[in-house]
mmCIF file of C-alpha atoms and ligand atoms in Angstrom:
data_model
loop_
_atom_site.group_PDB
_atom_site.id
_atom_site.type_symbol
_atom_site.label_atom_id
_atom_site.label_comp_id
_atom_site.label_asym_id
_atom_site.label_seq_id
_atom_site.Cartn_x
_atom_site.Cartn_y
_atom_site.Cartn_z
ATOM 1 C CA UNK A 526 191.687 171.699 207.582
ATOM 2 C CA UNK A 527 191.612 170.548 204.492
ATOM 3 C CA UNK A 528 190.560 172.664 201.318
ATOM 4 C CA UNK A 529 189.400 171.031 199.161
ATOM 5 C CA UNK A 530 186.099 168.943 199.459
ATOM 6 C CA UNK A 531 185.829 165.584 197.342
ATOM 7 C CA UNK A 532 181.847 163.874 197.048
ATOM 8 C CA UNK A 533 180.146 161.548 195.313
ATOM 9 C CA UNK A 534 178.289 163.354 192.348
ATOM 10 C CA UNK A 535 175.380 164.732 194.180
ATOM 11 C CA UNK A 536 171.581 164.917 192.667
ATOM 12 C CA UNK A 537 169.067 166.985 192.980
ATOM 13 C CA UNK A 538 165.413 165.553 194.053
ATOM 14 C CA UNK A 539 163.275 168.721 193.130
ATOM 15 C CA UNK A 540 164.320 170.955 189.280
ATOM 16 C CA UNK A 541 161.882 172.152 187.105
ATOM 17 C CA UNK A 542 164.318 172.388 183.964
ATOM 18 C CA UNK A 543 160.593 173.315 181.647
ATOM 19 C CA UNK A 544 161.317 173.226 177.641
ATOM 20 C CA UNK A 545 161.959 174.455 174.376
ATOM 21 C CA UNK A 546 164.204 177.235 174.273
ATOM 22 C CA UNK A 547 164.645 177.682 178.555
ATOM 23 C CA UNK A 548 164.785 173.702 178.548
ATOM 24 C CA UNK A 549 168.184 174.180 176.112
ATOM 25 C CA UNK A 550 169.388 177.676 178.564
ATOM 26 C CA UNK A 551 169.010 176.044 181.886
ATOM 27 C CA UNK A 552 169.689 172.156 181.131
ATOM 28 C CA UNK A 553 173.626 172.808 181.485
ATOM 29 C CA UNK A 554 173.552 174.956 184.391
ATOM 30 C CA UNK A 555 172.703 171.465 186.590
ATOM 31 C CA UNK A 556 174.048 169.339 184.089
ATOM 32 C CA UNK A 557 177.441 170.840 185.056
ATOM 33 C CA UNK A 558 177.225 169.385 188.464
ATOM 34 C CA UNK A 559 174.656 167.243 188.541
ATOM 35 C CA UNK A 560 174.131 163.019 187.700
ATOM 36 C CA UNK A 561 171.070 162.758 187.636
ATOM 37 C CA UNK A 562 167.439 165.141 188.486
ATOM 38 C CA UNK A 563 163.611 164.204 190.034
ATOM 39 C CA UNK A 564 162.145 166.242 187.262
ATOM 40 C CA UNK A 565 158.627 168.479 187.946
ATOM 41 C CA UNK A 566 156.166 167.829 185.432
ATOM 42 C CA UNK A 567 154.221 171.555 186.078
ATOM 43 C CA UNK A 568 154.697 172.414 182.090
ATOM 44 C CA UNK A 569 151.868 173.992 180.045
ATOM 45 C CA UNK A 570 150.174 171.228 179.752
ATOM 46 C CA UNK A 571 151.457 169.288 182.659
ATOM 47 C CA UNK A 572 153.022 165.739 181.613
ATOM 48 C CA UNK A 573 150.007 163.862 183.138
ATOM 49 C CA UNK A 574 150.620 160.727 181.495
ATOM 50 C CA UNK A 575 152.994 157.497 181.116
ATOM 51 C CA UNK A 576 153.272 158.993 177.508
ATOM 52 C CA UNK A 577 153.881 162.785 177.816
ATOM 53 C CA UNK A 578 156.185 161.744 180.393
ATOM 54 C CA UNK A 579 158.164 159.147 177.530
ATOM 55 C CA UNK A 580 158.504 162.407 175.141
ATOM 56 C CA UNK A 581 159.229 164.915 177.567
ATOM 57 C CA UNK A 582 162.935 162.757 178.200
ATOM 58 C CA UNK A 583 163.926 162.486 174.749
ATOM 59 C CA UNK A 584 163.363 166.026 174.708
ATOM 60 C CA UNK A 585 165.460 166.725 177.544
ATOM 61 C CA UNK A 586 167.739 163.877 177.144
ATOM 62 C CA UNK A 587 167.832 165.870 173.562
ATOM 63 C CA UNK A 588 169.064 169.341 174.979
ATOM 64 C CA UNK A 589 172.040 168.158 176.642
ATOM 65 C CA UNK A 590 174.936 169.986 175.756
ATOM 66 C CA UNK A 591 177.280 166.908 173.891
ATOM 67 C CA UNK A 592 179.564 164.629 175.776
ATOM 68 C CA UNK A 593 177.435 165.903 179.213
ATOM 69 C CA UNK A 594 176.465 162.953 181.336
ATOM 70 C CA UNK A 595 172.756 163.478 182.905
ATOM 71 C CA UNK A 596 170.233 161.335 184.014
ATOM 72 C CA UNK A 597 166.451 163.306 183.909
ATOM 73 C CA UNK A 598 164.000 161.027 186.486
ATOM 74 C CA UNK A 599 160.161 161.456 185.611
ATOM 75 C CA UNK A 600 157.481 162.608 187.402
ATOM 76 C CA UNK A 601 153.310 162.360 186.841
ATOM 77 C CA UNK A 602 151.142 165.246 187.412
ATOM 78 C CA UNK A 603 148.600 164.115 189.279
ATOM 79 C CA UNK A 604 145.798 165.170 188.397
ATOM 80 C CA UNK A 605 141.821 163.893 189.223
ATOM 81 C CA UNK A 606 141.510 161.626 186.696
ATOM 82 C CA UNK A 607 145.103 160.433 186.444
ATOM 83 C CA UNK A 608 144.650 156.351 185.186
ATOM 84 C CA UNK A 609 146.139 154.274 187.838
ATOM 85 C CA UNK A 610 147.048 151.107 184.795
ATOM 86 C CA UNK A 611 149.112 154.031 183.214
ATOM 87 C CA UNK A 612 151.245 155.064 186.468
ATOM 88 C CA UNK A 613 151.778 151.609 187.104
ATOM 89 C CA UNK A 614 152.461 150.547 183.947
ATOM 90 C CA UNK A 615 154.690 154.121 183.715
ATOM 91 C CA UNK A 616 156.717 152.666 186.965
ATOM 92 C CA UNK A 617 156.850 148.973 185.701
ATOM 93 C CA UNK A 618 158.851 150.658 182.660
ATOM 94 C CA UNK A 619 161.353 152.216 184.825
ATOM 95 C CA UNK A 620 160.448 155.015 183.150
ATOM 96 C CA UNK A 621 158.628 157.107 186.199
ATOM 97 C CA UNK A 622 160.460 157.401 189.861
ATOM 98 C CA UNK A 623 157.734 159.730 191.919
ATOM 99 C CA UNK A 624 154.330 161.091 191.029
ATOM 100 C CA UNK A 625 153.402 165.034 191.970
ATOM 101 C CA UNK A 626 151.043 166.141 194.483
ATOM 102 C CA UNK A 627 149.821 170.131 193.586
ATOM 103 C CA UNK A 628 147.144 170.747 195.280
ATOM 104 C CA UNK A 629 145.508 172.820 192.530
ATOM 105 C CA UNK A 630 145.778 176.711 192.547
ATOM 106 C CA UNK A 631 149.395 176.893 195.206
ATOM 107 C CA UNK A 632 151.871 177.243 192.245
ATOM 108 C CA UNK A 633 152.992 178.087 189.393
ATOM 109 C CA UNK A 634 151.126 175.841 186.633
ATOM 110 C CA UNK A 635 149.279 174.096 188.917
ATOM 111 C CA UNK A 636 145.658 174.971 188.005
ATOM 112 C CA UNK A 637 145.550 171.508 186.753
ATOM 113 C CA UNK A 638 146.714 169.817 190.385
ATOM 114 C CA UNK A 639 144.092 168.625 192.848
ATOM 115 C CA UNK A 640 140.999 169.600 194.555
ATOM 116 C CA UNK A 641 139.326 167.072 195.776
ATOM 117 C CA UNK A 642 141.235 164.299 197.439
ATOM 118 C CA UNK A 643 138.983 161.591 197.415
ATOM 119 C CA UNK A 644 139.109 161.978 193.416
ATOM 120 C CA UNK A 645 143.103 160.160 193.477
ATOM 121 C CA UNK A 646 142.199 157.432 195.838
ATOM 122 C CA UNK A 647 142.727 154.992 193.603
ATOM 123 C CA UNK A 648 145.564 156.323 191.998
ATOM 124 C CA UNK A 649 147.394 157.050 195.756
ATOM 125 C CA UNK A 650 146.442 153.335 197.138
ATOM 126 C CA UNK A 651 147.899 151.618 193.087
ATOM 127 C CA UNK A 652 151.553 153.386 194.342
ATOM 128 C CA UNK A 653 151.270 152.550 197.510
ATOM 129 C CA UNK A 654 151.077 149.122 197.140
ATOM 130 C CA UNK A 655 153.863 149.615 193.926
ATOM 131 C CA UNK A 656 156.427 151.639 196.261
ATOM 132 C CA UNK A 657 155.563 154.903 193.772
ATOM 133 C CA UNK A 658 156.829 157.534 196.352
ATOM 134 C CA UNK A 659 154.177 161.157 196.253
ATOM 135 C CA UNK A 660 156.236 164.377 195.736
ATOM 136 C CA UNK A 661 154.229 166.266 197.702
ATOM 137 C CA UNK A 662 153.860 170.394 197.742
ATOM 138 C CA UNK A 663 152.756 171.349 201.338
ATOM 139 C CA UNK A 664 150.574 173.766 201.380
ATOM 140 C CA UNK A 665 146.883 174.569 201.234
ATOM 141 C CA UNK A 666 145.380 177.307 198.735
ATOM 142 C CA UNK A 667 142.655 178.594 200.715
ATOM 143 C CA UNK A 668 142.494 182.359 200.557
ATOM 144 C CA UNK A 669 141.353 182.265 204.582
ATOM 145 C CA UNK A 670 144.628 181.259 204.959
ATOM 146 C CA UNK A 671 147.935 182.954 206.175
ATOM 147 C CA UNK A 672 150.619 182.575 203.209
ATOM 148 C CA UNK A 673 153.033 181.960 205.840
ATOM 149 C CA UNK A 674 150.802 179.193 207.527
ATOM 150 C CA UNK A 675 149.249 177.303 204.794
ATOM 151 C CA UNK A 676 152.737 174.725 204.937
ATOM 152 C CA UNK A 677 152.089 174.286 208.597
ATOM 153 C CA UNK A 678 148.289 173.761 208.197
ATOM 154 C CA UNK A 679 148.467 171.357 205.310
ATOM 155 C CA UNK A 680 150.493 169.049 207.083
ATOM 156 C CA UNK A 681 147.198 168.723 209.580
ATOM 157 C CA UNK A 682 144.442 168.640 207.093
ATOM 158 C CA UNK A 683 146.134 167.178 203.873
ATOM 159 C CA UNK A 684 148.885 165.274 204.623
ATOM 160 C CA UNK A 685 148.641 163.449 207.706
ATOM 161 C CA UNK A 686 144.919 162.716 206.591
ATOM 162 C CA UNK A 687 146.265 160.890 203.253
ATOM 163 C CA UNK A 688 149.176 158.977 205.631
ATOM 164 C CA UNK A 689 146.970 157.988 207.824
ATOM 165 C CA UNK A 690 144.412 156.407 204.833
ATOM 166 C CA UNK A 691 146.776 155.291 202.743
ATOM 167 C CA UNK A 692 149.255 152.717 204.657
ATOM 168 C CA UNK A 693 152.460 152.272 203.005
ATOM 169 C CA UNK A 694 152.453 154.950 200.509
ATOM 170 C CA UNK A 695 155.945 156.748 200.560
ATOM 171 C CA UNK A 696 156.017 160.634 200.317
ATOM 172 C CA UNK A 697 158.054 163.107 200.084
ATOM 173 C CA UNK A 698 157.206 166.394 202.135
ATOM 174 C CA UNK A 699 158.915 169.032 199.145
ATOM 175 C CA UNK A 700 160.784 171.881 199.423
ATOM 176 C CA UNK A 701 159.964 172.311 203.334
ATOM 177 C CA UNK A 702 159.750 175.929 204.858
ATOM 178 C CA UNK A 703 159.042 175.504 208.386
ATOM 179 C CA UNK A 704 160.375 174.072 211.803
ATOM 180 C CA UNK A 705 156.823 172.444 211.856
ATOM 181 C CA UNK A 706 157.938 170.367 209.196
ATOM 182 C CA UNK A 707 161.417 169.408 210.845
ATOM 183 C CA UNK A 708 158.864 168.222 213.678
ATOM 184 C CA UNK A 709 156.741 166.008 211.299
ATOM 185 C CA UNK A 710 159.016 164.359 209.080
ATOM 186 C CA UNK A 711 161.213 163.217 212.507
ATOM 187 C CA UNK A 712 158.513 161.267 214.281
ATOM 188 C CA UNK A 713 157.501 159.704 210.817
ATOM 189 C CA UNK A 714 159.262 156.092 209.903
ATOM 190 C CA UNK A 715 161.406 156.031 206.812
ATOM 191 C CA UNK A 716 158.085 155.599 204.403
ATOM 192 C CA UNK A 717 158.354 159.334 204.630
ATOM 193 C CA UNK A 718 161.469 161.952 203.415
ATOM 194 C CA UNK A 719 161.737 165.390 203.119
ATOM 195 C CA UNK A 720 163.973 167.786 200.890
ATOM 196 C CA UNK A 721 165.097 171.165 201.104
ATOM 197 C CA UNK A 722 166.480 173.862 198.342
ATOM 198 C CA UNK A 723 169.370 175.838 198.297
ATOM 199 C CA UNK A 724 167.853 178.908 199.387
ATOM 200 C CA UNK A 725 165.639 177.852 202.159
ATOM 201 C CA UNK A 726 169.093 177.469 204.078
ATOM 202 C CA UNK A 727 170.248 181.243 203.077
ATOM 203 C CA UNK A 728 167.250 183.536 203.216
ATOM 204 C CA UNK A 729 164.156 184.289 205.648
ATOM 205 C CA UNK A 730 161.184 186.519 205.041
ATOM 206 C CA UNK A 731 163.137 189.280 205.513
ATOM 207 C CA UNK A 732 165.137 189.218 202.922
ATOM 208 C CA UNK A 733 162.384 189.447 200.506
ATOM 209 C CA UNK A 734 160.455 191.793 202.217
ATOM 210 C CA UNK A 735 162.684 194.408 204.103
ATOM 211 C CA UNK A 736 164.304 197.532 203.164
ATOM 212 C CA UNK A 737 162.607 197.070 199.393
ATOM 213 C CA UNK A 738 160.991 194.045 197.758
ATOM 214 C CA UNK A 739 163.202 192.023 196.230
ATOM 215 C CA UNK A 740 161.077 189.504 194.019
ATOM 216 C CA UNK A 741 164.027 187.553 192.468
ATOM 217 C CA UNK A 742 163.946 185.993 196.468
ATOM 218 C CA UNK A 743 159.744 185.239 195.534
ATOM 219 C CA UNK A 744 158.968 181.469 195.973
ATOM 220 C CA UNK A 745 156.708 179.221 196.513
ATOM 221 C CA UNK A 746 156.349 177.792 199.632
ATOM 222 C CA UNK A 747 157.516 181.377 200.456
ATOM 223 C CA UNK A 748 160.637 181.707 203.384
ATOM 224 C CA UNK A 749 159.409 182.092 205.885
ATOM 225 C CA UNK A 750 160.360 183.571 209.769
ATOM 226 C CA UNK A 751 164.276 183.048 210.868
ATOM 227 C CA UNK A 752 163.634 180.677 213.465
ATOM 228 C CA UNK A 753 161.954 178.969 210.718
ATOM 229 C CA UNK A 754 165.477 178.828 208.790
ATOM 230 C CA UNK A 755 167.781 177.703 211.454
ATOM 231 C CA UNK A 756 165.637 174.481 211.544
ATOM 232 C CA UNK A 757 166.051 173.890 207.906
ATOM 233 C CA UNK A 758 169.346 174.645 208.538
ATOM 234 C CA UNK A 759 169.585 172.308 211.950
ATOM 235 C CA UNK A 760 168.192 169.456 209.824
ATOM 236 C CA UNK A 761 169.569 169.871 206.149
ATOM 237 C CA UNK A 762 173.416 169.389 208.417
ATOM 238 C CA UNK A 763 172.189 167.117 211.380
ATOM 239 C CA UNK A 764 172.862 163.705 208.677
ATOM 240 C CA UNK A 765 169.620 162.312 209.662
ATOM 241 C CA UNK A 766 168.601 159.626 206.539
ATOM 242 C CA UNK A 767 165.355 161.743 205.895
ATOM 243 C CA UNK A 768 166.594 164.954 205.000
ATOM 244 C CA UNK A 769 168.086 165.433 200.962
ATOM 245 C CA UNK A 770 168.511 168.349 198.714
ATOM 246 C CA UNK A 771 165.885 169.375 196.294
ATOM 247 C CA UNK A 772 167.217 172.880 194.940
ATOM 248 C CA UNK A 773 163.398 173.874 193.038
ATOM 249 C CA UNK A 774 165.529 175.326 190.971
ATOM 250 C CA UNK A 775 162.862 177.199 189.178
ATOM 251 C CA UNK A 776 163.336 180.100 186.547
ATOM 252 C CA UNK A 777 161.433 182.366 185.243
ATOM 253 C CA UNK A 778 162.873 185.520 182.781
ATOM 254 C CA UNK A 779 163.519 188.406 184.234
ATOM 255 C CA UNK A 780 159.987 190.071 182.630
ATOM 256 C CA UNK A 781 158.385 187.331 184.306
ATOM 257 C CA UNK A 782 159.846 188.304 187.570
ATOM 258 C CA UNK A 783 160.278 192.026 187.827
ATOM 259 C CA UNK A 784 156.344 192.480 186.833
ATOM 260 C CA UNK A 785 153.489 193.583 189.899
ATOM 261 C CA UNK A 786 151.644 190.082 190.271
ATOM 262 C CA UNK A 787 155.814 188.335 189.375
ATOM 263 C CA UNK A 788 156.332 185.223 189.275
ATOM 264 C CA UNK A 789 157.528 182.909 191.812
ATOM 265 C CA UNK A 790 160.495 180.556 192.090
ATOM 266 C CA UNK A 791 164.435 181.364 192.632
ATOM 267 C CA UNK A 792 167.061 179.692 189.925
ATOM 268 C CA UNK A 793 169.788 178.285 191.711
ATOM 269 C CA UNK A 794 170.576 175.212 189.804
ATOM 270 C CA UNK A 795 174.197 177.344 188.636
ATOM 271 C CA UNK A 796 175.238 177.743 192.516
ATOM 272 C CA UNK A 797 173.612 175.632 195.186
ATOM 273 C CA UNK A 798 177.197 173.545 195.216
ATOM 274 C CA UNK A 799 179.005 176.751 196.285
ATOM 275 C CA UNK A 800 176.613 178.198 198.145
ATOM 276 C CA UNK A 801 175.917 174.268 200.179
ATOM 277 C CA UNK A 802 179.175 174.019 200.726
ATOM 278 C CA UNK A 803 179.334 177.781 201.846
ATOM 279 C CA UNK A 804 176.391 176.678 204.605
ATOM 280 C CA UNK A 805 177.580 173.823 205.995
ATOM 281 C CA UNK A 806 180.943 175.292 207.002
ATOM 282 C CA UNK A 807 179.185 177.817 208.996
ATOM 283 C CA UNK A 808 176.918 175.017 210.727
ATOM 284 C CA UNK A 809 180.620 173.103 211.104
ATOM 285 C CA UNK A 810 179.141 170.331 208.689
ATOM 286 C CA UNK A 811 181.460 169.707 205.599
ATOM 287 C CA UNK A 812 181.667 166.212 206.139
ATOM 288 C CA UNK A 813 177.676 165.655 206.279
ATOM 289 C CA UNK A 814 177.229 167.662 202.520
ATOM 290 C CA UNK A 815 177.229 164.335 200.995
ATOM 291 C CA UNK A 816 174.554 162.412 202.628
ATOM 292 C CA UNK A 817 172.345 165.748 201.968
ATOM 293 C CA UNK A 818 173.346 166.114 198.488
ATOM 294 C CA UNK A 819 174.588 162.399 197.585
ATOM 295 C CA UNK A 820 173.878 159.124 199.265
ATOM 296 C CA UNK A 821 170.572 159.994 201.294
ATOM 297 C CA UNK A 822 167.753 160.890 197.947
ATOM 298 C CA UNK A 823 169.081 157.499 196.627
ATOM 299 C CA UNK A 824 168.173 155.981 199.979
ATOM 300 C CA UNK A 825 164.953 157.084 200.150
ATOM 301 C CA UNK A 826 164.409 156.328 196.202
ATOM 302 C CA UNK A 827 165.917 152.873 196.344
ATOM 303 C CA UNK A 828 168.509 153.835 193.508
ATOM 304 C CA UNK A 829 172.599 153.507 193.769
ATOM 305 C CA UNK A 830 174.168 156.538 194.808
ATOM 306 C CA UNK A 831 176.120 157.512 191.825
ATOM 307 C CA UNK A 832 180.113 156.089 191.772
ATOM 308 C CA UNK A 833 181.452 159.891 189.671
ATOM 309 C CA UNK A 834 182.360 162.720 192.184
ATOM 310 C CA UNK A 835 182.316 166.331 192.810
ATOM 311 C CA UNK A 836 185.070 167.374 193.905
ATOM 312 C CA UNK A 837 184.854 171.964 195.534
ATOM 313 C CA UNK A 838 187.607 173.496 196.490
ATOM 314 C CA UNK A 839 188.134 176.911 198.204
ATOM 315 C CA UNK A 840 190.032 179.605 197.192
ATOM 316 C CA UNK A 841 189.824 183.079 196.180
ATOM 317 C CA UNK A 842 186.123 184.678 195.815
ATOM 318 C CA UNK A 843 183.829 182.454 193.392
ATOM 319 C CA UNK A 844 181.835 184.404 190.861
ATOM 320 C CA UNK A 845 178.966 183.165 189.068
ATOM 321 C CA UNK A 846 177.455 184.716 185.886
ATOM 322 C CA UNK A 847 174.458 187.071 187.245
ATOM 323 C CA UNK A 848 171.717 186.098 184.685
ATOM 324 C CA UNK A 849 171.773 182.644 182.067
ATOM 325 C CA UNK A 850 170.802 184.082 178.318
ATOM 326 C CA UNK A 851 167.460 182.629 177.170
ATOM 327 C CA UNK A 852 165.573 183.250 173.765
ATOM 328 C CA UNK A 853 163.203 184.774 175.889
ATOM 329 C CA UNK A 854 165.490 187.439 177.771
ATOM 330 C CA UNK A 855 167.352 186.951 180.734
ATOM 331 C CA UNK A 856 167.139 184.276 183.824
ATOM 332 C CA UNK A 857 168.428 185.879 187.091
ATOM 333 C CA UNK A 858 170.616 183.627 189.229
ATOM 334 C CA UNK A 859 170.159 183.477 192.777
ATOM 335 C CA UNK A 860 172.356 185.998 194.608
ATOM 336 C CA UNK A 861 173.071 183.904 198.166
ATOM 337 C CA UNK A 862 174.093 187.972 199.721
ATOM 338 C CA UNK A 863 177.512 186.604 200.563
ATOM 339 C CA UNK A 864 180.746 185.922 198.538
ATOM 340 C CA UNK A 865 181.106 182.649 197.912
ATOM 341 C CA UNK A 866 184.414 180.947 198.034
ATOM 342 C CA UNK A 867 184.355 177.183 197.510
ATOM 343 C CA UNK A 868 184.718 176.412 193.502
ATOM 344 C CA UNK A 869 183.157 173.524 191.734
ATOM 345 C CA UNK A 870 186.425 171.843 189.730
ATOM 346 C CA UNK A 871 185.511 170.723 186.031
ATOM 347 C CA UNK A 872 184.652 167.751 185.650
HETATM 348 C C1 NCD B 822 157.415 176.662 190.561
HETATM 349 C C2 NCD B 822 157.965 176.984 189.679
HETATM 350 O O1 NCD B 822 158.373 177.865 189.483
HETATM 351 O O2 NCD B 822 157.578 175.523 188.891
HETATM 352 N N1 NCD B 822 157.915 178.194 191.952
HETATM 353 C C3 NCD B 822 158.136 177.964 192.586
HETATM 354 O O3 NCD B 822 158.648 179.140 193.616
HETATM 355 N N2 NCD B 822 158.948 177.182 193.911
HETATM 356 C C4 NCD B 822 156.729 175.824 191.769
HETATM 357 C C5 NCD B 822 156.967 175.488 192.798
HETATM 358 O O4 NCD B 822 157.793 174.370 193.151
HETATM 359 O O5 NCD B 822 155.846 175.673 193.720
HETATM 360 ZN ZN1 ZN B 823 159.641 173.218 192.682
#
């Protein structure tokens, strides 16, 4: 078997870059390997308007290391007072590639998200009309719903009703974590896509909770039991076009992770491609890695695939920095818990 694998340069269809010093510290980790990324808008305050997205895009481009080619694909944060005309204008200008729905209180910086879904109906209808995708954080927030059931309950109570009420709305189920989500996605038409993270292909809930609590494996949606991880691996490596990579790489400083009430998020930008090559090789699906990282996402978003390539070479064990330094302190890089042997050749 060949020990090199050349792919079209990958894209990341769900990424948190933050702002300011953190943005400057983490952006090179993604831009080193990825050509484009869908940029999450959950800043404080959130990126709600086209003007805010435009200013954020400028800050990202200004933070890029000299000579790096990387295209941030901007999103708007759906709030109950989002103006459909502003969304349409931001889409028409080419600035915005998706709108992000966070149920209020579901995750980090989601306080301005949606509580009353009927209030965002005009925006969703406008999006269906103009073909602008809705990226959905698919978890209910009701305190009486067990955290491990929140994705499956969201599909029944929120996602499916929204889709039925808004024919033509293109939806991305983001960072799916359950076999329920895989099954639901598979039963839909080509107006539904689903992203899968790197870490949910590697960890299950035992990694977080058995033998001592591991805050660096805590993210939202939280990793589920092993049978769900296996369903995600089968989906990611299946070659089905609706499944594509969204790392959800979400940097938090160790000081904010290692607390009595620590933040949710795994930081995988640095070693994602090496981990994915390992996972796809284990599944006998190295020939499908390019579809997952480089073809299916552009297909769903109606964007051209990248012309540049990225080469992975298998060899001695690959090491990555354990932490990325930021002015606010270190951010720990996701540890897959096994040695990596696929190295990304410098591009
Ligand atoms: C994300 C973050 O830190 O912004 N955290 C996470 O655990 N994934 C928010 C999110 O995407 O839910
Ligand atoms: Zn996210």
